[in-house]
Amino acid sequence: MIRKTKPEFIAPYLRDASNFSGGNAEEVIIPESSDELVVFLKNETRPVTIAGAGTGLTASRIPSEGVIVSLERLNKIAYEEEGRIQVGPAVTLNELQAFLVSTNWFYPPNPTETWASLGGTLATNASGSRSYKYGVTRNYVEEVELVLVDGRKTILKRGLKINELLKFEDGSQISFPEISYQSPECKNAAGYFVHHEMDWLDLFIGSDGTLGVFTNIVLRLLPCPEDFVSGVLFFEDEHSCWELIPKIKSFKGQKIAPCSLEYFDHNALEKLKSKHQNIPHHSRAALFFEQDVAQLNDYDLVMEDWYVFLNEENIMLDDSWFAQGAKDIQKFHDFRHDIPIIINEENSRAGRVKLGTDMAVPDCHFMAMMKFYQKTLGKNGLDYVMFGHLGDNHLHINLLPNTSQREYAQQVYDLIADQILKWQGTVSAEHGIGKLKKKYFAKMVGPEGLSDLKKIKDCLDPDNRLGAGNIL
Ligand SMILES: Cc1cc2nc3c(=O)[nH]c(=O)nc-3n(C[C@H](O)[C@H](O)[C@H](O)COP(=O)(O)OP(=O)(O)OC[C@H]3O[C@@H](n4cnc5c(N)ncnc54)[C@H](O)[C@@H]3O)c2cc1C
């Protein structure tokens, strides 16, 4: 086991992709195996925070005290059987995708940041552009090796229901507390997942590194689609783009059945023009869509269905882009990935701090949400960019205040959060709560909800030592 105690070696672990500063830790521990981790944890009493790849956006891997455990040495990939793969928690999405290229299998969750570790994506229940059809990371986890902060270890398999006992290798067992809290029905990554029919596995996934440590993971794979019909549609006005979404959803998985529906507002397109000069000048909005095609034979039919549908709509069809092969599909994904990257680079250069939303609402409030954003944003010269998962009613609004506008930007953020909560939405649909969104989470679930969630934490980590400061 490696132990790093020099401040300069600890410093890189006190950062993630949020702008959070002020973390602190006594040392970084790097175990060679889960058994080594178990021995370490059994003899440890300090707060423990798990480090993944550090791409998180909520400072959830940055402790204020205690010890950081980095699982970077647990980085092996092994095929289990057809459709199942075993990965160490430090394996990155990039590494997994590269491994799968030579197979006929496909791992659907595709968070934009492919340097994320799989352990991190489980802890945050990461999702991405294809989650519109395929759902979140939780849906693809079959089994994990899990270690509690007191060193107790178990193999947790799908199918172990929350009303059954959770048993550990040392013979001890835990039962789920009596609580009334239930997670919201829309896409949600805020707080613990609680649903009366869930498995124990579902609880640990998305728990922001606060309930247990994933030391080995078995993922479910799907047969690889043979191709994707994919395009970037441009619109002369935003409304035409928004109106397309309920129409697409009304097909209910028939001919038009996309897996991705990703939005770019006017400001996002303006920023993207620095890297993509071919964006049509007069476009005000864009939609990146993808539909997976199981068999190549069906490609032309699916393409034809999209053309027939889009021809009837208010789209700049001649200026829109349609993929002609795998290279174009990758280009469109890069186009989507470029927007947060460009904003982050600009912010670093300008020394500007962004306020980023990650909120979602149930389907029935989609159009009201879009109109509310339009009415609320862009006032008083506050720069902003809006992009993200339109199909999930889940947009990322990046408020980009100059120094004198920070307070105002915070007020705008609060106003948005209040309205989203009135619609029974969530303050985090993707990135989790971590240390940065606790105020909003408390508003979202109320004192009773918080007290229920604390009961869950208490039965797994009564001294609040794992991922302390996150969520609660
Ligand atoms: C440009 C950009 C784009 C992004 N796009 C998306 C997106 O599309 N979708 C999305 O969901 N997220 C996105 N993110 C956020 C981020 O990539 C995800 O939250 C990711 O899952 C974090 O993984 P990580 O390995 O970097 O974890 P870290 O940031 O290191 O840690 C995140 C949390 O996971 C915990 N953790 C890590 N490993 C383990 C483990 N083995 N066991 C228990 N807990 C653990 C940590 O303690 C911490 O609480 C984006 C980030 C950036 C910078």
mmCIF file with all atom_site columns, N, CA and C in Angstrom, residues 400-446:
data_model
loop_
_atom_site.group_PDB
_atom_site.id
_atom_site.type_symbol
_atom_site.label_atom_id
_atom_site.label_alt_id
_atom_site.label_comp_id
_atom_site.label_asym_id
_atom_site.label_entity_id
_atom_site.label_seq_id
_atom_site.pdbx_PDB_ins_code
_atom_site.Cartn_x
_atom_site.Cartn_y
_atom_site.Cartn_z
_atom_site.occupancy
_atom_site.B_iso_or_equiv
_atom_site.pdbx_formal_charge
_atom_site.auth_seq_id
_atom_site.auth_comp_id
_atom_site.auth_asym_id
_atom_site.auth_atom_id
_atom_site.pdbx_PDB_model_num
ATOM 1   N N  . LEU A 1 400 ? -22.776 32.787 -16.307 1.00 0.00 ? 400 LEU A N  1
ATOM 2   C CA . LEU A 1 400 ? -21.373 33.199 -16.419 1.00 0.00 ? 400 LEU A CA 1
ATOM 3   C C  . LEU A 1 400 ? -21.219 34.665 -15.996 1.00 0.00 ? 400 LEU A C  1
ATOM 4   N N  . PRO A 1 401 ? -21.305 34.926 -14.710 1.00 0.00 ? 401 PRO A N  1
ATOM 5   C CA . PRO A 1 401 ? -21.288 36.321 -14.251 1.00 0.00 ? 401 PRO A CA 1
ATOM 6   C C  . PRO A 1 401 ? -19.887 36.926 -14.266 1.00 0.00 ? 401 PRO A C  1
ATOM 7   N N  . ASN A 1 402 ? -19.809 38.228 -14.527 1.00 0.00 ? 402 ASN A N  1
ATOM 8   C CA . ASN A 1 402 ? -18.538 38.901 -14.242 1.00 0.00 ? 402 ASN A CA 1
ATOM 9   C C  . ASN A 1 402 ? -18.518 39.198 -12.734 1.00 0.00 ? 402 ASN A C  1
ATOM 10  N N  . THR A 1 403 ? -17.420 39.755 -12.247 1.00 0.00 ? 403 THR A N  1
ATOM 11  C CA . THR A 1 403 ? -17.255 39.871 -10.787 1.00 0.00 ? 403 THR A CA 1
ATOM 12  C C  . THR A 1 403 ? -18.418 40.634 -10.144 1.00 0.00 ? 403 THR A C  1
ATOM 13  N N  . SER A 1 404 ? -18.891 41.674 -10.817 1.00 0.00 ? 404 SER A N  1
ATOM 14  C CA . SER A 1 404 ? -19.933 42.492 -10.190 1.00 0.00 ? 404 SER A CA 1
ATOM 15  C C  . SER A 1 404 ? -21.315 41.826 -10.263 1.00 0.00 ? 404 SER A C  1
ATOM 16  N N  . GLN A 1 405 ? -21.434 40.743 -11.041 1.00 0.00 ? 405 GLN A N  1
ATOM 17  C CA . GLN A 1 405 ? -22.761 40.115 -11.210 1.00 0.00 ? 405 GLN A CA 1
ATOM 18  C C  . GLN A 1 405 ? -22.942 38.834 -10.378 1.00 0.00 ? 405 GLN A C  1
ATOM 19  N N  . ARG A 1 406 ? -21.953 38.499 -9.549  1.00 0.00 ? 406 ARG A N  1
ATOM 20  C CA . ARG A 1 406 ? -22.013 37.183 -8.886  1.00 0.00 ? 406 ARG A CA 1
ATOM 21  C C  . ARG A 1 406 ? -23.244 37.029 -8.003  1.00 0.00 ? 406 ARG A C  1
ATOM 22  N N  . GLU A 1 407 ? -23.543 38.075 -7.257  1.00 0.00 ? 407 GLU A N  1
ATOM 23  C CA . GLU A 1 407 ? -24.694 37.990 -6.350  1.00 0.00 ? 407 GLU A CA 1
ATOM 24  C C  . GLU A 1 407 ? -25.987 37.827 -7.150  1.00 0.00 ? 407 GLU A C  1
ATOM 25  N N  . TYR A 1 408 ? -26.058 38.597 -8.236  1.00 0.00 ? 408 TYR A N  1
ATOM 26  C CA . TYR A 1 408 ? -27.257 38.525 -9.073  1.00 0.00 ? 408 TYR A CA 1
ATOM 27  C C  . TYR A 1 408 ? -27.400 37.114 -9.679  1.00 0.00 ? 408 TYR A C  1
ATOM 28  N N  . ALA A 1 409 ? -26.264 36.560 -10.136 1.00 0.00 ? 409 ALA A N  1
ATOM 29  C CA . ALA A 1 409 ? -26.302 35.211 -10.727 1.00 0.00 ? 409 ALA A CA 1
ATOM 30  C C  . ALA A 1 409 ? -26.809 34.195 -9.696  1.00 0.00 ? 409 ALA A C  1
ATOM 31  N N  . GLN A 1 410 ? -26.369 34.372 -8.464  1.00 0.00 ? 410 GLN A N  1
ATOM 32  C CA . GLN A 1 410 ? -26.826 33.468 -7.397  1.00 0.00 ? 410 GLN A CA 1
ATOM 33  C C  . GLN A 1 410 ? -28.335 33.590 -7.192  1.00 0.00 ? 410 GLN A C  1
ATOM 34  N N  . GLN A 1 411 ? -28.824 34.835 -7.295  1.00 0.00 ? 411 GLN A N  1
ATOM 35  C CA . GLN A 1 411 ? -30.286 35.040 -7.147  1.00 0.00 ? 411 GLN A CA 1
ATOM 36  C C  . GLN A 1 411 ? -31.035 34.336 -8.283  1.00 0.00 ? 411 GLN A C  1
ATOM 37  N N  . VAL A 1 412 ? -30.471 34.433 -9.502  1.00 0.00 ? 412 VAL A N  1
ATOM 38  C CA . VAL A 1 412 ? -31.116 33.783 -10.652 1.00 0.00 ? 412 VAL A CA 1
ATOM 39  C C  . VAL A 1 412 ? -31.130 32.271 -10.424 1.00 0.00 ? 412 VAL A C  1
ATOM 40  N N  . TYR A 1 413 ? -29.992 31.731 -9.960  1.00 0.00 ? 413 TYR A N  1
ATOM 41  C CA . TYR A 1 413 ? -29.904 30.294 -9.691  1.00 0.00 ? 413 TYR A CA 1
ATOM 42  C C  . TYR A 1 413 ? -30.985 29.885 -8.669  1.00 0.00 ? 413 TYR A C  1
ATOM 43  N N  . ASP A 1 414 ? -31.109 30.676 -7.602  1.00 0.00 ? 414 ASP A N  1
ATOM 44  C CA . ASP A 1 414 ? -32.089 30.358 -6.549  1.00 0.00 ? 414 ASP A CA 1
ATOM 45  C C  . ASP A 1 414 ? -33.520 30.407 -7.090  1.00 0.00 ? 414 ASP A C  1
ATOM 46  N N  . LEU A 1 415 ? -33.761 31.407 -7.936  1.00 0.00 ? 415 LEU A N  1
ATOM 47  C CA . LEU A 1 415 ? -35.094 31.554 -8.532  1.00 0.00 ? 415 LEU A CA 1
ATOM 48  C C  . LEU A 1 415 ? -35.436 30.320 -9.369  1.00 0.00 ? 415 LEU A C  1
ATOM 49  N N  . ILE A 1 416 ? -34.461 29.875 -10.154 1.00 0.00 ? 416 ILE A N  1
ATOM 50  C CA . ILE A 1 416 ? -34.672 28.686 -11.000 1.00 0.00 ? 416 ILE A CA 1
ATOM 51  C C  . ILE A 1 416 ? -34.940 27.466 -10.112 1.00 0.00 ? 416 ILE A C  1
ATOM 52  N N  . ALA A 1 417 ? -34.103 27.293 -9.086  1.00 0.00 ? 417 ALA A N  1
ATOM 53  C CA . ALA A 1 417 ? -34.275 26.121 -8.202  1.00 0.00 ? 417 ALA A CA 1
ATOM 54  C C  . ALA A 1 417 ? -35.668 26.126 -7.569  1.00 0.00 ? 417 ALA A C  1
ATOM 55  N N  . ASP A 1 418 ? -36.102 27.287 -7.105  1.00 0.00 ? 418 ASP A N  1
ATOM 56  C CA . ASP A 1 418 ? -37.432 27.362 -6.460  1.00 0.00 ? 418 ASP A CA 1
ATOM 57  C C  . ASP A 1 418 ? -38.532 26.931 -7.428  1.00 0.00 ? 418 ASP A C  1
ATOM 58  N N  . GLN A 1 419 ? -38.433 27.408 -8.671  1.00 0.00 ? 419 GLN A N  1
ATOM 59  C CA . GLN A 1 419 ? -39.478 27.081 -9.637  1.00 0.00 ? 419 GLN A CA 1
ATOM 60  C C  . GLN A 1 419 ? -39.441 25.584 -9.990  1.00 0.00 ? 419 GLN A C  1
ATOM 61  N N  . ILE A 1 420 ? -38.246 25.062 -10.175 1.00 0.00 ? 420 ILE A N  1
ATOM 62  C CA . ILE A 1 420 ? -38.112 23.627 -10.518 1.00 0.00 ? 420 ILE A CA 1
ATOM 63  C C  . ILE A 1 420 ? -38.723 22.768 -9.398  1.00 0.00 ? 420 ILE A C  1
ATOM 64  N N  . LEU A 1 421 ? -38.488 23.171 -8.148  1.00 0.00 ? 421 LEU A N  1
ATOM 65  C CA . LEU A 1 421 ? -39.033 22.394 -7.027  1.00 0.00 ? 421 LEU A CA 1
ATOM 66  C C  . LEU A 1 421 ? -40.556 22.503 -6.958  1.00 0.00 ? 421 LEU A C  1
ATOM 67  N N  . LYS A 1 422 ? -41.092 23.673 -7.376  1.00 0.00 ? 422 LYS A N  1
ATOM 68  C CA . LYS A 1 422 ? -42.564 23.789 -7.420  1.00 0.00 ? 422 LYS A CA 1
ATOM 69  C C  . LYS A 1 422 ? -43.144 22.781 -8.407  1.00 0.00 ? 422 LYS A C  1
ATOM 70  N N  . TRP A 1 423 ? -42.373 22.429 -9.415  1.00 0.00 ? 423 TRP A N  1
ATOM 71  C CA . TRP A 1 423 ? -42.835 21.455 -10.418 1.00 0.00 ? 423 TRP A CA 1
ATOM 72  C C  . TRP A 1 423 ? -42.460 20.011 -10.036 1.00 0.00 ? 423 TRP A C  1
ATOM 73  N N  . GLN A 1 424 ? -42.110 19.788 -8.773  1.00 0.00 ? 424 GLN A N  1
ATOM 74  C CA . GLN A 1 424 ? -41.688 18.447 -8.293  1.00 0.00 ? 424 GLN A CA 1
ATOM 75  C C  . GLN A 1 424 ? -40.475 17.925 -9.065  1.00 0.00 ? 424 GLN A C  1
ATOM 76  N N  . GLY A 1 425 ? -39.617 18.859 -9.426  1.00 0.00 ? 425 GLY A N  1
ATOM 77  C CA . GLY A 1 425 ? -38.398 18.464 -10.133 1.00 0.00 ? 425 GLY A CA 1
ATOM 78  C C  . GLY A 1 425 ? -37.265 18.185 -9.163  1.00 0.00 ? 425 GLY A C  1
ATOM 79  N N  . THR A 1 426 ? -36.066 18.086 -9.701  1.00 0.00 ? 426 THR A N  1
ATOM 80  C CA . THR A 1 426 ? -34.889 17.803 -8.873  1.00 0.00 ? 426 THR A CA 1
ATOM 81  C C  . THR A 1 426 ? -33.818 18.870 -9.080  1.00 0.00 ? 426 THR A C  1
ATOM 82  N N  . VAL A 1 427 ? -33.042 19.132 -8.031  1.00 0.00 ? 427 VAL A N  1
ATOM 83  C CA . VAL A 1 427 ? -31.951 20.108 -8.157  1.00 0.00 ? 427 VAL A CA 1
ATOM 84  C C  . VAL A 1 427 ? -30.695 19.459 -8.731  1.00 0.00 ? 427 VAL A C  1
ATOM 85  N N  . SER A 1 428 ? -30.678 18.145 -8.828  1.00 0.00 ? 428 SER A N  1
ATOM 86  C CA . SER A 1 428 ? -29.584 17.486 -9.552  1.00 0.00 ? 428 SER A CA 1
ATOM 87  C C  . SER A 1 428 ? -30.087 16.219 -10.242 1.00 0.00 ? 428 SER A C  1
ATOM 88  N N  . ALA A 1 429 ? -30.037 16.220 -11.551 1.00 0.00 ? 429 ALA A N  1
ATOM 89  C CA . ALA A 1 429 ? -30.487 15.053 -12.303 1.00 0.00 ? 429 ALA A CA 1
ATOM 90  C C  . ALA A 1 429 ? -29.308 14.200 -12.746 1.00 0.00 ? 429 ALA A C  1
ATOM 91  N N  . GLU A 1 430 ? -28.081 14.692 -12.548 1.00 0.00 ? 430 GLU A N  1
ATOM 92  C CA . GLU A 1 430 ? -26.949 13.976 -13.140 1.00 0.00 ? 430 GLU A CA 1
ATOM 93  C C  . GLU A 1 430 ? -25.676 14.006 -12.288 1.00 0.00 ? 430 GLU A C  1
ATOM 94  N N  . HIS A 1 431 ? -25.315 15.144 -11.742 1.00 0.00 ? 431 HIS A N  1
ATOM 95  C CA . HIS A 1 431 ? -23.983 15.279 -11.147 1.00 0.00 ? 431 HIS A CA 1
ATOM 96  C C  . HIS A 1 431 ? -23.934 14.959 -9.662  1.00 0.00 ? 431 HIS A C  1
ATOM 97  N N  . GLY A 1 432 ? -25.094 14.875 -9.021  1.00 0.00 ? 432 GLY A N  1
ATOM 98  C CA . GLY A 1 432 ? -25.123 14.607 -7.584  1.00 0.00 ? 432 GLY A CA 1
ATOM 99  C C  . GLY A 1 432 ? -25.074 15.902 -6.774  1.00 0.00 ? 432 GLY A C  1
ATOM 100 N N  . ILE A 1 433 ? -25.171 15.741 -5.461  1.00 0.00 ? 433 ILE A N  1
ATOM 101 C CA . ILE A 1 433 ? -25.251 16.893 -4.558  1.00 0.00 ? 433 ILE A CA 1
ATOM 102 C C  . ILE A 1 433 ? -23.873 17.295 -4.044  1.00 0.00 ? 433 ILE A C  1
ATOM 103 N N  . GLY A 1 434 ? -23.071 16.290 -3.655  1.00 0.00 ? 434 GLY A N  1
ATOM 104 C CA . GLY A 1 434 ? -21.731 16.574 -3.147  1.00 0.00 ? 434 GLY A CA 1
ATOM 105 C C  . GLY A 1 434 ? -21.761 17.602 -2.044  1.00 0.00 ? 434 GLY A C  1
ATOM 106 N N  . LYS A 1 435 ? -20.799 18.540 -2.122  1.00 0.00 ? 435 LYS A N  1
ATOM 107 C CA . LYS A 1 435 ? -20.714 19.576 -1.083  1.00 0.00 ? 435 LYS A CA 1
ATOM 108 C C  . LYS A 1 435 ? -21.325 20.885 -1.560  1.00 0.00 ? 435 LYS A C  1
ATOM 109 N N  . LEU A 1 436 ? -21.621 20.968 -2.867  1.00 0.00 ? 436 LEU A N  1
ATOM 110 C CA . LEU A 1 436 ? -21.975 22.280 -3.422  1.00 0.00 ? 436 LEU A CA 1
ATOM 111 C C  . LEU A 1 436 ? -23.469 22.541 -3.497  1.00 0.00 ? 436 LEU A C  1
ATOM 112 N N  . LYS A 1 437 ? -24.282 21.499 -3.445  1.00 0.00 ? 437 LYS A N  1
ATOM 113 C CA . LYS A 1 437 ? -25.719 21.728 -3.661  1.00 0.00 ? 437 LYS A CA 1
ATOM 114 C C  . LYS A 1 437 ? -26.575 21.307 -2.481  1.00 0.00 ? 437 LYS A C  1
ATOM 115 N N  . LYS A 1 438 ? -25.949 21.257 -1.301  1.00 0.00 ? 438 LYS A N  1
ATOM 116 C CA . LYS A 1 438 ? -26.669 20.751 -0.123  1.00 0.00 ? 438 LYS A CA 1
ATOM 117 C C  . LYS A 1 438 ? -27.835 21.655 0.267   1.00 0.00 ? 438 LYS A C  1
ATOM 118 N N  . LYS A 1 439 ? -27.606 22.973 0.124   1.00 0.00 ? 439 LYS A N  1
ATOM 119 C CA . LYS A 1 439 ? -28.665 23.930 0.491   1.00 0.00 ? 439 LYS A CA 1
ATOM 120 C C  . LYS A 1 439 ? -29.933 23.642 -0.334  1.00 0.00 ? 439 LYS A C  1
ATOM 121 N N  . TYR A 1 440 ? -29.732 23.378 -1.616  1.00 0.00 ? 440 TYR A N  1
ATOM 122 C CA . TYR A 1 440 ? -30.880 23.154 -2.515  1.00 0.00 ? 440 TYR A CA 1
ATOM 123 C C  . TYR A 1 440 ? -31.506 21.780 -2.257  1.00 0.00 ? 440 TYR A C  1
ATOM 124 N N  . PHE A 1 441 ? -30.643 20.824 -1.931  1.00 0.00 ? 441 PHE A N  1
ATOM 125 C CA . PHE A 1 441 ? -31.151 19.485 -1.654  1.00 0.00 ? 441 PHE A CA 1
ATOM 126 C C  . PHE A 1 441 ? -32.025 19.505 -0.396  1.00 0.00 ? 441 PHE A C  1
ATOM 127 N N  . ALA A 1 442 ? -31.572 20.263 0.607   1.00 0.00 ? 442 ALA A N  1
ATOM 128 C CA . ALA A 1 442 ? -32.343 20.362 1.853   1.00 0.00 ? 442 ALA A CA 1
ATOM 129 C C  . ALA A 1 442 ? -33.725 20.945 1.546   1.00 0.00 ? 442 ALA A C  1
ATOM 130 N N  . LYS A 1 443 ? -33.751 21.944 0.658   1.00 0.00 ? 443 LYS A N  1
ATOM 131 C CA . LYS A 1 443 ? -35.042 22.526 0.249   1.00 0.00 ? 443 LYS A CA 1
ATOM 132 C C  . LYS A 1 443 ? -35.884 21.486 -0.474  1.00 0.00 ? 443 LYS A C  1
ATOM 133 N N  . MET A 1 444 ? -35.219 20.705 -1.300  1.00 0.00 ? 444 MET A N  1
ATOM 134 C CA . MET A 1 444 ? -35.942 19.738 -2.127  1.00 0.00 ? 444 MET A CA 1
ATOM 135 C C  . MET A 1 444 ? -36.627 18.665 -1.278  1.00 0.00 ? 444 MET A C  1
ATOM 136 N N  . VAL A 1 445 ? -35.925 18.128 -0.288  1.00 0.00 ? 445 VAL A N  1
ATOM 137 C CA . VAL A 1 445 ? -36.495 16.986 0.447   1.00 0.00 ? 445 VAL A CA 1
ATOM 138 C C  . VAL A 1 445 ? -37.136 17.395 1.779   1.00 0.00 ? 445 VAL A C  1
ATOM 139 N N  . GLY A 1 446 ? -36.829 18.609 2.255   1.00 0.00 ? 446 GLY A N  1
ATOM 140 C CA . GLY A 1 446 ? -37.423 19.081 3.504   1.00 0.00 ? 446 GLY A CA 1
ATOM 141 C C  . GLY A 1 446 ? -36.835 18.375 4.715   1.00 0.00 ? 446 GLY A C  1
#
